[in-house]
């Protein structure tokens, strides 16, 4: 991978650690923070600094954000990270926007609607590691298959959806190869898969899928043929 221009919003411990790592790998890094206490030019001399509010459009214009390959919204405030992500994607057309999730309850917001290409939740990552697949049964139901270059896909269940009212285990068993159910968004918020629970109309099911499996997945999730009800 060649040298990239990377802007990081938030110069707290997370943002600074990311900046140090990326700058050490030869990338051109800009750290943006409005808190003078976070600025540490002497600590990270290889990193550019901008003392400003990353949520302000004028700040991002001054930073020429459109010239950057990647923007990382790494502040400790989810609202800030969402605004930065949205501006980076919609106003400046940044190709890759990565956002930090601080509160797991906000995870459902961090998607393409807010300009987020990849969301990272430290609590979720740690939980996934703790609850990972047992080494003696890597194919146990409910675990994620290794999917390099996998994509996130989602579908809202409506009245004609073939899996509305069925157990999640039925959906998981019917999924094409290379697809895993990773979350369900319902009235109670985002929750991990639970094979024993039933899916309801209005639930949003979220999958991790091999790009080649997106077509079969779409067919599987399609509405029941009207003729079948005749």
Short mmCIF file of C-alpha atoms in Angstrom, two decimals:
data_model
loop_
_atom_site.label_atom_id
_atom_site.label_comp_id
_atom_site.label_asym_id
_atom_site.label_seq_id
_atom_site.Cartn_x
_atom_site.Cartn_y
_atom_site.Cartn_z
CA UNK A 1 0.00 0.00 0.00
CA UNK A 2 1.41 3.37 -0.99
CA UNK A 3 1.48 6.54 1.02
CA UNK A 4 -1.95 7.92 1.87
CA UNK A 5 -3.18 11.25 3.16
CA UNK A 6 -5.17 10.60 6.32
CA UNK A 7 -7.10 13.11 8.43
CA UNK A 8 -7.98 12.17 12.00
CA UNK A 9 -10.62 14.12 13.93
CA UNK A 10 -9.97 13.88 17.65
CA UNK A 11 -6.54 14.07 19.24
CA UNK A 12 -7.34 12.13 22.38
CA UNK A 13 -5.47 8.97 23.30
CA UNK A 14 -7.17 6.98 20.52
CA UNK A 15 -6.62 9.55 17.79
CA UNK A 16 -3.03 10.13 18.79
CA UNK A 17 -2.28 6.42 18.87
CA UNK A 18 -3.74 5.98 15.39
CA UNK A 19 -1.78 8.97 14.11
CA UNK A 20 1.49 7.70 15.55
CA UNK A 21 0.99 4.27 14.02
CA UNK A 22 0.06 5.58 10.57
CA UNK A 23 2.74 8.25 10.47
CA UNK A 24 5.27 5.62 11.49
CA UNK A 25 4.19 3.60 8.46
CA UNK A 26 5.02 6.51 6.16
CA UNK A 27 1.57 8.02 5.67
CA UNK A 28 0.81 11.75 5.62
CA UNK A 29 -1.31 12.37 8.73
CA UNK A 30 -3.28 15.41 9.90
CA UNK A 31 -4.74 15.55 13.42
CA UNK A 32 -7.66 17.91 14.01
CA UNK A 33 -8.79 18.97 17.49
CA UNK A 34 -10.17 22.17 19.01
CA UNK A 35 -8.74 21.47 22.47
CA UNK A 36 -5.32 23.07 22.88
CA UNK A 37 -4.57 20.59 25.67
CA UNK A 38 -4.73 17.75 23.13
CA UNK A 39 -2.20 19.34 20.83
CA UNK A 40 1.22 17.75 21.21
CA UNK A 41 3.44 18.89 18.38
CA UNK A 42 6.55 17.85 20.27
CA UNK A 43 5.13 14.40 21.00
CA UNK A 44 4.28 13.66 17.38
CA UNK A 45 6.59 15.83 15.27
CA UNK A 46 5.90 13.79 12.12
CA UNK A 47 2.17 14.61 12.27
CA UNK A 48 0.49 17.80 11.02
CA UNK A 49 -1.82 19.54 13.50
CA UNK A 50 -4.87 21.74 13.01
CA UNK A 51 -6.33 23.49 16.06
CA UNK A 52 -9.99 23.79 15.05
CA UNK A 53 -13.47 22.28 15.38
CA UNK A 54 -13.74 19.31 13.02
CA UNK A 55 -17.54 19.69 12.99
CA UNK A 56 -17.28 23.08 11.28
CA UNK A 57 -17.50 23.01 7.51
CA UNK A 58 -15.10 25.96 7.26
CA UNK A 59 -12.48 24.01 9.23
CA UNK A 60 -12.66 21.07 6.86
CA UNK A 61 -12.50 23.40 3.89
CA UNK A 62 -9.35 25.00 5.31
CA UNK A 63 -7.90 21.52 5.79
CA UNK A 64 -8.72 20.72 2.13
CA UNK A 65 -10.39 17.53 3.29
CA UNK A 66 -11.29 16.56 -0.25
CA UNK A 67 -7.59 15.93 -0.91
CA UNK A 68 -7.42 13.16 1.71
CA UNK A 69 -7.72 9.46 0.96
CA UNK A 70 -9.11 8.51 4.37
CA UNK A 71 -10.85 10.33 7.21
CA UNK A 72 -10.95 8.80 10.69
CA UNK A 73 -13.53 10.20 13.13
CA UNK A 74 -11.86 9.18 16.38
CA UNK A 75 -13.22 11.54 19.02
CA UNK A 76 -14.79 10.39 22.30
CA UNK A 77 -18.15 11.92 21.29
CA UNK A 78 -20.35 9.87 18.95
CA UNK A 79 -22.25 12.97 17.79
CA UNK A 80 -19.00 14.55 16.68
CA UNK A 81 -17.91 11.39 14.88
CA UNK A 82 -21.20 11.16 13.00
CA UNK A 83 -21.10 14.81 11.90
CA UNK A 84 -17.48 14.55 10.78
CA UNK A 85 -18.26 11.37 8.84
CA UNK A 86 -21.27 12.90 7.13
CA UNK A 87 -19.41 16.05 6.12
CA UNK A 88 -16.38 14.09 4.91
CA UNK A 89 -18.49 11.89 2.67
CA UNK A 90 -21.20 14.25 1.41
CA UNK A 91 -19.34 17.58 1.21
CA UNK A 92 -15.85 16.42 0.31
CA UNK A 93 -16.36 13.00 -1.30
CA UNK A 94 -13.69 11.28 0.79
CA UNK A 95 -13.29 7.74 -0.48
CA UNK A 96 -13.02 5.96 2.87
CA UNK A 97 -14.50 7.18 6.15
CA UNK A 98 -13.84 5.26 9.36
CA UNK A 99 -15.64 6.15 12.58
CA UNK A 100 -15.14 5.22 16.21
CA UNK A 101 -18.24 4.17 18.18
CA UNK A 102 -18.03 5.08 21.86
CA UNK A 103 -21.49 4.00 23.04
CA UNK A 104 -22.63 0.57 21.79
CA UNK A 105 -26.27 1.76 21.86
CA UNK A 106 -25.41 4.17 19.04
CA UNK A 107 -23.97 1.48 16.79
CA UNK A 108 -27.02 1.36 14.52
CA UNK A 109 -26.43 4.99 13.45
CA UNK A 110 -22.96 4.36 12.07
CA UNK A 111 -23.77 3.37 8.52
CA UNK A 112 -23.69 4.76 4.98
CA UNK A 113 -26.59 7.12 5.76
CA UNK A 114 -24.13 9.05 7.93
CA UNK A 115 -21.26 8.59 5.48
CA UNK A 116 -19.55 5.84 7.47
CA UNK A 117 -17.79 3.16 5.42
CA UNK A 118 -16.41 1.29 8.43
CA UNK A 119 -17.42 1.64 12.08
CA UNK A 120 -15.22 0.41 14.90
CA UNK A 121 -16.64 -0.27 18.36
CA UNK A 122 -13.93 -1.19 20.90
CA UNK A 123 -16.48 -2.78 23.30
CA UNK A 124 -17.95 -4.85 20.46
CA UNK A 125 -14.53 -5.91 19.21
CA UNK A 126 -13.52 -7.07 22.66
CA UNK A 127 -16.85 -8.88 23.14
CA UNK A 128 -16.41 -10.61 19.79
CA UNK A 129 -12.97 -11.78 20.82
CA UNK A 130 -14.26 -13.08 24.14
CA UNK A 131 -17.21 -14.84 22.50
CA UNK A 132 -15.26 -16.09 19.48
CA UNK A 133 -15.71 -19.48 17.91
CA UNK A 134 -14.41 -22.43 19.91
CA UNK A 135 -11.19 -23.75 18.39
CA UNK A 136 -12.52 -27.31 18.30
CA UNK A 137 -15.65 -26.35 16.31
CA UNK A 138 -14.96 -23.41 14.01
CA UNK A 139 -18.14 -23.98 12.05
CA UNK A 140 -20.48 -23.80 15.04
CA UNK A 141 -23.71 -21.99 14.18
CA UNK A 142 -23.66 -18.29 14.92
CA UNK A 143 -19.95 -17.71 14.33
CA UNK A 144 -18.62 -15.57 11.51
CA UNK A 145 -16.91 -17.23 8.56
CA UNK A 146 -13.59 -15.78 7.41
CA UNK A 147 -14.66 -13.39 4.67
CA UNK A 148 -11.83 -11.27 3.25
CA UNK A 149 -13.33 -8.20 1.60
CA UNK A 150 -16.74 -8.93 3.09
CA UNK A 151 -19.52 -6.39 2.83
CA UNK A 152 -22.33 -5.39 5.16
CA UNK A 153 -25.83 -6.03 3.83
CA UNK A 154 -29.16 -5.34 5.48
CA UNK A 155 -32.83 -5.94 4.80
CA UNK A 156 -36.03 -4.78 6.47
CA UNK A 157 -38.58 -7.54 6.98
CA UNK A 158 -42.04 -6.64 5.70
CA UNK A 159 -45.28 -8.59 5.77
CA UNK A 160 -44.44 -10.52 2.59
CA UNK A 161 -40.91 -11.42 3.70
CA UNK A 162 -40.48 -15.20 3.83
CA UNK A 163 -38.79 -15.06 7.25
CA UNK A 164 -41.11 -12.65 9.05
CA UNK A 165 -42.53 -14.51 12.06
CA UNK A 166 -40.00 -17.36 11.84
CA UNK A 167 -37.17 -18.20 14.22
CA UNK A 168 -33.80 -16.64 13.50
CA UNK A 169 -32.37 -20.15 13.32
CA UNK A 170 -34.47 -20.78 10.18
CA UNK A 171 -32.99 -17.73 8.50
CA UNK A 172 -29.45 -18.67 9.50
CA UNK A 173 -29.90 -22.22 8.19
CA UNK A 174 -31.15 -20.93 4.83
CA UNK A 175 -28.38 -18.38 4.23
CA UNK A 176 -26.18 -18.87 1.15
CA UNK A 177 -22.58 -19.93 1.66
CA UNK A 178 -20.41 -16.96 2.60
CA UNK A 179 -23.13 -15.10 4.52
CA UNK A 180 -23.56 -14.72 8.28
CA UNK A 181 -26.31 -13.01 10.26
CA UNK A 182 -24.51 -10.56 12.57
CA UNK A 183 -27.22 -8.35 14.10
CA UNK A 184 -30.94 -7.62 14.30
CA UNK A 185 -32.29 -4.11 14.73
CA UNK A 186 -35.76 -4.03 16.27
CA UNK A 187 -37.85 -1.90 18.65
CA UNK A 188 -35.40 -2.65 21.46
CA UNK A 189 -32.39 -1.46 19.48
CA UNK A 190 -29.48 -3.43 18.07
CA UNK A 191 -28.93 -6.94 19.42
CA UNK A 192 -26.76 -9.89 18.43
CA UNK A 193 -28.36 -12.91 16.74
CA UNK A 194 -30.42 -15.21 18.95
CA UNK A 195 -31.46 -18.47 17.19
CA UNK A 196 -34.32 -18.96 19.65
CA UNK A 197 -36.04 -15.63 18.97
CA UNK A 198 -38.58 -14.97 16.26
CA UNK A 199 -38.13 -12.30 13.64
CA UNK A 200 -40.88 -9.70 13.33
CA UNK A 201 -42.18 -7.45 10.58
CA UNK A 202 -40.17 -4.23 10.72
CA UNK A 203 -36.98 -5.85 12.02
CA UNK A 204 -33.80 -5.00 10.15
CA UNK A 205 -31.50 -7.99 9.68
CA UNK A 206 -27.82 -7.24 9.12
CA UNK A 207 -25.40 -9.62 7.42
CA UNK A 208 -21.69 -9.95 6.75
CA UNK A 209 -21.43 -11.30 3.22
CA UNK A 210 -18.94 -12.28 0.60
CA UNK A 211 -19.58 -9.90 -2.35
CA UNK A 212 -20.32 -12.90 -4.59
CA UNK A 213 -23.07 -14.00 -2.19
CA UNK A 214 -25.00 -10.72 -2.28
CA UNK A 215 -27.09 -11.81 -5.28
CA UNK A 216 -28.25 -15.12 -3.77
CA UNK A 217 -28.89 -13.33 -0.47
CA UNK A 218 -31.13 -10.78 -2.18
CA UNK A 219 -33.09 -13.58 -3.85
CA UNK A 220 -33.47 -15.39 -0.54
CA UNK A 221 -34.78 -12.31 1.25
CA UNK A 222 -37.17 -11.33 -1.52
CA UNK A 223 -40.94 -11.23 -0.88
CA UNK A 224 -43.02 -14.31 -1.24
CA UNK A 225 -44.37 -14.68 -4.76
CA UNK A 226 -47.90 -13.25 -4.87
CA UNK A 227 -48.98 -16.23 -6.96
CA UNK A 228 -48.18 -18.53 -4.08
CA UNK A 229 -50.93 -16.86 -2.06
CA UNK A 230 -53.53 -17.29 -4.78
#
